[in-house]
mmCIF file of C-alpha atoms in Angstrom:
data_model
loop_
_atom_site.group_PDB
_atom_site.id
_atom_site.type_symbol
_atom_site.label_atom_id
_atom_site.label_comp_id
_atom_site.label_asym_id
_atom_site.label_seq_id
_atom_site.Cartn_x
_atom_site.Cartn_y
_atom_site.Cartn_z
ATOM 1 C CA UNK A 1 -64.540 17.918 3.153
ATOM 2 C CA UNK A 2 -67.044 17.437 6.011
ATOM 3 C CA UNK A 3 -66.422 17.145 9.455
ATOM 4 C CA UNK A 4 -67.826 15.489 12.374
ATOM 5 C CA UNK A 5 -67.771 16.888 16.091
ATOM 6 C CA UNK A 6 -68.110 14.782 18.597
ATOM 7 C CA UNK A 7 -68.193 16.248 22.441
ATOM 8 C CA UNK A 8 -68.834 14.037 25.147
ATOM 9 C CA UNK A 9 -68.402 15.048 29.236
ATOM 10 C CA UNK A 10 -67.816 12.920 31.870
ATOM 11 C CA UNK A 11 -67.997 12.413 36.260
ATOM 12 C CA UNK A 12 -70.008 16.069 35.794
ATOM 13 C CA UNK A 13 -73.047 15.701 37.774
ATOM 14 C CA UNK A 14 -75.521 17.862 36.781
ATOM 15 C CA UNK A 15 -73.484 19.303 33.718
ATOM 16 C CA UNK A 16 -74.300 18.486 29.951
ATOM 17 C CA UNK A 17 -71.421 19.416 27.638
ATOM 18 C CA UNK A 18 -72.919 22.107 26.473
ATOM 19 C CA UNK A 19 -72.608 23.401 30.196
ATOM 20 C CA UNK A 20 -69.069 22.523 30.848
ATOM 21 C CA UNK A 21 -66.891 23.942 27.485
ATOM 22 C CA UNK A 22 -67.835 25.803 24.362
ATOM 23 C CA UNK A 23 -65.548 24.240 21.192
ATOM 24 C CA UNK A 24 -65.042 25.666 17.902
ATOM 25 C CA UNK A 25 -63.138 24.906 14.931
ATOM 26 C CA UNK A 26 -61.424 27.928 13.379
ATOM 27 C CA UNK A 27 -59.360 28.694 10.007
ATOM 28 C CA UNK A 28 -56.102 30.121 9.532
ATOM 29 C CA UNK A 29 -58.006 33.282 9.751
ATOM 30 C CA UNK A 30 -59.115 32.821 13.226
ATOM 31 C CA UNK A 31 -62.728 32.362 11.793
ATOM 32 C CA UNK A 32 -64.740 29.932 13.258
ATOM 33 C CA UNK A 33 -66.540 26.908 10.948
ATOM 34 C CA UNK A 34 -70.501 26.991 11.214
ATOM 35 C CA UNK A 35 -71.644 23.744 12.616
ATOM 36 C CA UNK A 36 -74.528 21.811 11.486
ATOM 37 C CA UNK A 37 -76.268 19.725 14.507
ATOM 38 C CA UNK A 38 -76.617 16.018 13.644
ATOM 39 C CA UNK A 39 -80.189 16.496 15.135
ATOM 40 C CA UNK A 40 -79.698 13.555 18.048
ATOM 41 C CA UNK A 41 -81.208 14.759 20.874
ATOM 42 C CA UNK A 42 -78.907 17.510 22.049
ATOM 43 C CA UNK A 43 -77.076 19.241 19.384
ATOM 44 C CA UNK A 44 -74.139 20.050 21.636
ATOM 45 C CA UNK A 45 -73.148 16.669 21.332
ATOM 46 C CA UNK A 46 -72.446 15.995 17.735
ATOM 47 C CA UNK A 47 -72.113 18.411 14.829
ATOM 48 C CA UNK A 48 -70.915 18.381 11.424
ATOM 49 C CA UNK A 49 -68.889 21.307 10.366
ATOM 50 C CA UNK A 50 -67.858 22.119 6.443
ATOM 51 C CA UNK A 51 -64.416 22.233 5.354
ATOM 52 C CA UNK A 52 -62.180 23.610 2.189
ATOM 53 C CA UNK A 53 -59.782 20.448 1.284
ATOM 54 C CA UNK A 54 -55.950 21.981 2.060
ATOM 55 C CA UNK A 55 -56.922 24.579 4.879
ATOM 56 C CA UNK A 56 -55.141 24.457 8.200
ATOM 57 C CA UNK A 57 -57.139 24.727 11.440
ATOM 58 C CA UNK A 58 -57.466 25.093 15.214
ATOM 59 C CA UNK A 59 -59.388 23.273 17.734
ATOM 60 C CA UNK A 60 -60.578 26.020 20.540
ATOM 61 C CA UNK A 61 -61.917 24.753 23.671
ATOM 62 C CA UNK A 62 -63.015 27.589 26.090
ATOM 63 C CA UNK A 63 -63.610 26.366 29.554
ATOM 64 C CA UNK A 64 -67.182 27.255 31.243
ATOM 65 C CA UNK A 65 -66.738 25.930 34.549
ATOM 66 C CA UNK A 66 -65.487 27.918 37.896
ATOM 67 C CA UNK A 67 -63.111 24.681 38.395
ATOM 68 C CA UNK A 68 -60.298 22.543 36.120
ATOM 69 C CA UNK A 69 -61.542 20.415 33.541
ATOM 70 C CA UNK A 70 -59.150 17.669 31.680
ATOM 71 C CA UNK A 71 -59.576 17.493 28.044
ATOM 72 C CA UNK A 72 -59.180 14.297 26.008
ATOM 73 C CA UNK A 73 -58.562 15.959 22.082
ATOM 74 C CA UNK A 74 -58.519 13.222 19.641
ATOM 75 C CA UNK A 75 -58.715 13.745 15.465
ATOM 76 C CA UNK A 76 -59.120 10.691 13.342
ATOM 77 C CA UNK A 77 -59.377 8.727 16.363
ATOM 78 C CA UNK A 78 -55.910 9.661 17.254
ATOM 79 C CA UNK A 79 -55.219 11.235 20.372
ATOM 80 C CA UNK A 80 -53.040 14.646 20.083
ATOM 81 C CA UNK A 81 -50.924 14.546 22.715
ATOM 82 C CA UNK A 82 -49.870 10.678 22.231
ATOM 83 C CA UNK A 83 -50.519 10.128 18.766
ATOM 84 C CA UNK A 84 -52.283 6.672 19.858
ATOM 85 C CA UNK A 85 -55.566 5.649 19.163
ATOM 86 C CA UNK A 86 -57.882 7.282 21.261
ATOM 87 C CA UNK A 87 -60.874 5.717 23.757
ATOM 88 C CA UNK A 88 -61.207 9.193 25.018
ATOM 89 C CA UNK A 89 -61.057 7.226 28.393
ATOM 90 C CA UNK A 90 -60.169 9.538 31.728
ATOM 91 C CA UNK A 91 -56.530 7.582 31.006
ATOM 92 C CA UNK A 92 -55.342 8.344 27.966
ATOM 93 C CA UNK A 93 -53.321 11.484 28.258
ATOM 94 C CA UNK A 94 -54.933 15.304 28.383
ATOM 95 C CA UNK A 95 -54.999 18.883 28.438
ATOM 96 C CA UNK A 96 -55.881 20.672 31.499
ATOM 97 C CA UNK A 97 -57.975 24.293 31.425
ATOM 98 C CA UNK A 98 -58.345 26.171 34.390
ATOM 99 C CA UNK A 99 -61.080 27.586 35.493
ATOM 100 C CA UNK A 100 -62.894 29.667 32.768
ATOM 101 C CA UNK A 101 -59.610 28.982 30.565
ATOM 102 C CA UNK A 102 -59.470 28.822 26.680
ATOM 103 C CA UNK A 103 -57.108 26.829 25.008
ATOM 104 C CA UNK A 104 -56.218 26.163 20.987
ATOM 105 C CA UNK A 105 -54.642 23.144 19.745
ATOM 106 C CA UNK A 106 -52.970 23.317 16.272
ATOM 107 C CA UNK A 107 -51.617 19.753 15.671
ATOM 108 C CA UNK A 108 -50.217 16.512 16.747
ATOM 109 C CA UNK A 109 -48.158 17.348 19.726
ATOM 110 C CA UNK A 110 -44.902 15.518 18.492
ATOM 111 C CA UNK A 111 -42.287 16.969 21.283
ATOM 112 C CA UNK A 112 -42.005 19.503 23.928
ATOM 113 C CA UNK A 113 -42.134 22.227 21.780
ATOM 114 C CA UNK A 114 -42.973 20.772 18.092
ATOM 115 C CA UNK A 115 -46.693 20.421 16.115
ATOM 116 C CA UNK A 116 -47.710 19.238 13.061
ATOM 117 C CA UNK A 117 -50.487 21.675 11.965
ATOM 118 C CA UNK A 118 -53.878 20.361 11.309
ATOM 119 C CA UNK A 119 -55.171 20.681 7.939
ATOM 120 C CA UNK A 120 -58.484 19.364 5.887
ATOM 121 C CA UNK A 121 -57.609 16.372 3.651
ATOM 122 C CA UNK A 122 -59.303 13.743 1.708
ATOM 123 C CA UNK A 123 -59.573 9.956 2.951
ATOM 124 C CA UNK A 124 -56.094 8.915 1.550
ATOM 125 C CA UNK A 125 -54.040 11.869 3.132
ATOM 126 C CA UNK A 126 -55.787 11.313 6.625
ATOM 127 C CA UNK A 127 -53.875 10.037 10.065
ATOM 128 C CA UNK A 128 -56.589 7.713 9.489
ATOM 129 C CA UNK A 129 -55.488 5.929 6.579
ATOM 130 C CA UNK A 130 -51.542 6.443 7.926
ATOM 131 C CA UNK A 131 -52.358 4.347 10.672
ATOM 132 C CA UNK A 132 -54.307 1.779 8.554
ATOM 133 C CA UNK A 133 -57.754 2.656 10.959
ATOM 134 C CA UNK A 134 -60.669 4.615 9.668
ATOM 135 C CA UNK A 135 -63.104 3.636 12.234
ATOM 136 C CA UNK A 136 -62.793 7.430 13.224
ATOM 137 C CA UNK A 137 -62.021 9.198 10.076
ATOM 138 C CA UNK A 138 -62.919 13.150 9.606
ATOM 139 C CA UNK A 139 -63.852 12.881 13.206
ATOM 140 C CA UNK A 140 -62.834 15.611 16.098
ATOM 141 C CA UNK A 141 -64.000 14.544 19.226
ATOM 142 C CA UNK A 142 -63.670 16.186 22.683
ATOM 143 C CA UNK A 143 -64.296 14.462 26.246
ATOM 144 C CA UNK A 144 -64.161 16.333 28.880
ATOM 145 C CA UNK A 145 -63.434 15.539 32.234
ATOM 146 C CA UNK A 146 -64.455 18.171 35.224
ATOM 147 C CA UNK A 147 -62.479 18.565 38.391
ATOM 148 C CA UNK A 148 -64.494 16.172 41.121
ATOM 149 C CA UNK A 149 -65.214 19.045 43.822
ATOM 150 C CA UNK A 150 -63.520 18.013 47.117
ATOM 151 C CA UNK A 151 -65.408 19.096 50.184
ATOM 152 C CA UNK A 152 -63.286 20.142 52.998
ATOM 153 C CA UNK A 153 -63.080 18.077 56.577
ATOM 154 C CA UNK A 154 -64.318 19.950 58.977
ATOM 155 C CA UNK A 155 -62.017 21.021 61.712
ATOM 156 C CA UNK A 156 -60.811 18.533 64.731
ATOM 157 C CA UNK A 157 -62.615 19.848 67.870
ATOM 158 C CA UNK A 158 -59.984 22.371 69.983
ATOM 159 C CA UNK A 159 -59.329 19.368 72.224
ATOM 160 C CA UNK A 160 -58.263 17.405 69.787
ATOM 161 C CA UNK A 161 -56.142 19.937 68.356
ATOM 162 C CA UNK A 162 -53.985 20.559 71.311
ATOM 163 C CA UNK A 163 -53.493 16.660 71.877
ATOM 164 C CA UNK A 164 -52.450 16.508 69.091
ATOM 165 C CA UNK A 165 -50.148 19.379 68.977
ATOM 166 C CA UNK A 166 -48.572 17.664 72.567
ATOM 167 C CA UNK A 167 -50.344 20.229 74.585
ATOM 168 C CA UNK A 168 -52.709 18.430 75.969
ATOM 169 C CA UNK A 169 -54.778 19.997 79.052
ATOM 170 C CA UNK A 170 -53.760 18.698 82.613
ATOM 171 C CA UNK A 171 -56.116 16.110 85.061
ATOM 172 C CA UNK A 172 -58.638 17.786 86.650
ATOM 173 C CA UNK A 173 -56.766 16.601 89.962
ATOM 174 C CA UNK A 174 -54.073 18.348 88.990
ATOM 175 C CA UNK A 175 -55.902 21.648 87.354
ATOM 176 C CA UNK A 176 -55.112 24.866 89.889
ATOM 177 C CA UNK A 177 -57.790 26.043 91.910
ATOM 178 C CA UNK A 178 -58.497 29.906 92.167
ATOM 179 C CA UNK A 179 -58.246 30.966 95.762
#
């Protein structure tokens, strides 16, 4: 069975995806698939990884940034969490990593607490075909979505602050004098 990777970041200036998460596909054994670069022009992008037919496995997304990314997780164009087809649009619904975080995802999320394992299939077994849509068949993709950095207000001058507070400093006419 082969596999495509797909990574794709978003509202990251500066930051390729490469830069903002490191994601690897691992085995029931915790080992992680070799992937093959598509050769596009940065192999971080889009990858194909080789896969045994029947084996269940885990998507691991380790978070490289010193601030919250949102992750959009979608497997034969099907997005985890919702089950819906996937955009990988900032809307759709998404896992949040803190900063420098790792998470693993091990299915379709189908309750609060329930997962239906992901395993390697063939065409006819896929979520793909289940849904009647194989535009995105064999196909993991991860967006990613980077906190926007919020840059503080500086603080209202002291004068401000006391009018503000209701203590606000007298008339001069009415200011005491020192003798």
């Amino acid at each position: 069975v082969l596999v495509l990777l797909l990574l794709g970041a978003h509202a990251a200036p500066a930051a390729t995806v490469g830069d903002c998460v490191q994601v690897e596909i691992l085995t029931a054994k915790g080992l992680s698939l070799p992937l093959y670069p598509t050769g596009t022009s940065d192999p971080k992008k889009k990858a194909y990884a080789e896969a045994v037919k029947g084996d269940e496995y885990t998507i691991m997304v380790r978070n490289l940034l010193p601030r919250r990314v949102g992750l959009v997780v979608a497997v034969d164009g099907r997005n985890i969490i919702s089950g819906q087809k996937s955009w990988l649009r900032n809307s759709e619904r998404m896992y949040i990593l803190g900063p420098y975080e790792t998470g693993q995802y091990r299915g379709w999320r189908t309750g609060g607490d329930r997962v239906n394992r992901f395993y390697f299939t063939d065409s006819t077994d896929s979520y793909a075909a289940a849904f009647g849509d194989g535009s995105a068949m064999g196909v993991i993709a991860v967006t990613v979505y980077p906190e926007i950095e919020r840059v503080a207000s500086p603080a209202p001058p002291a004068e401000h602050s006391r009018e503000r507070a209701g203590a606000a400093s007298p008339p001069a006419s009415q200011a005491k004098r020192a003798p």
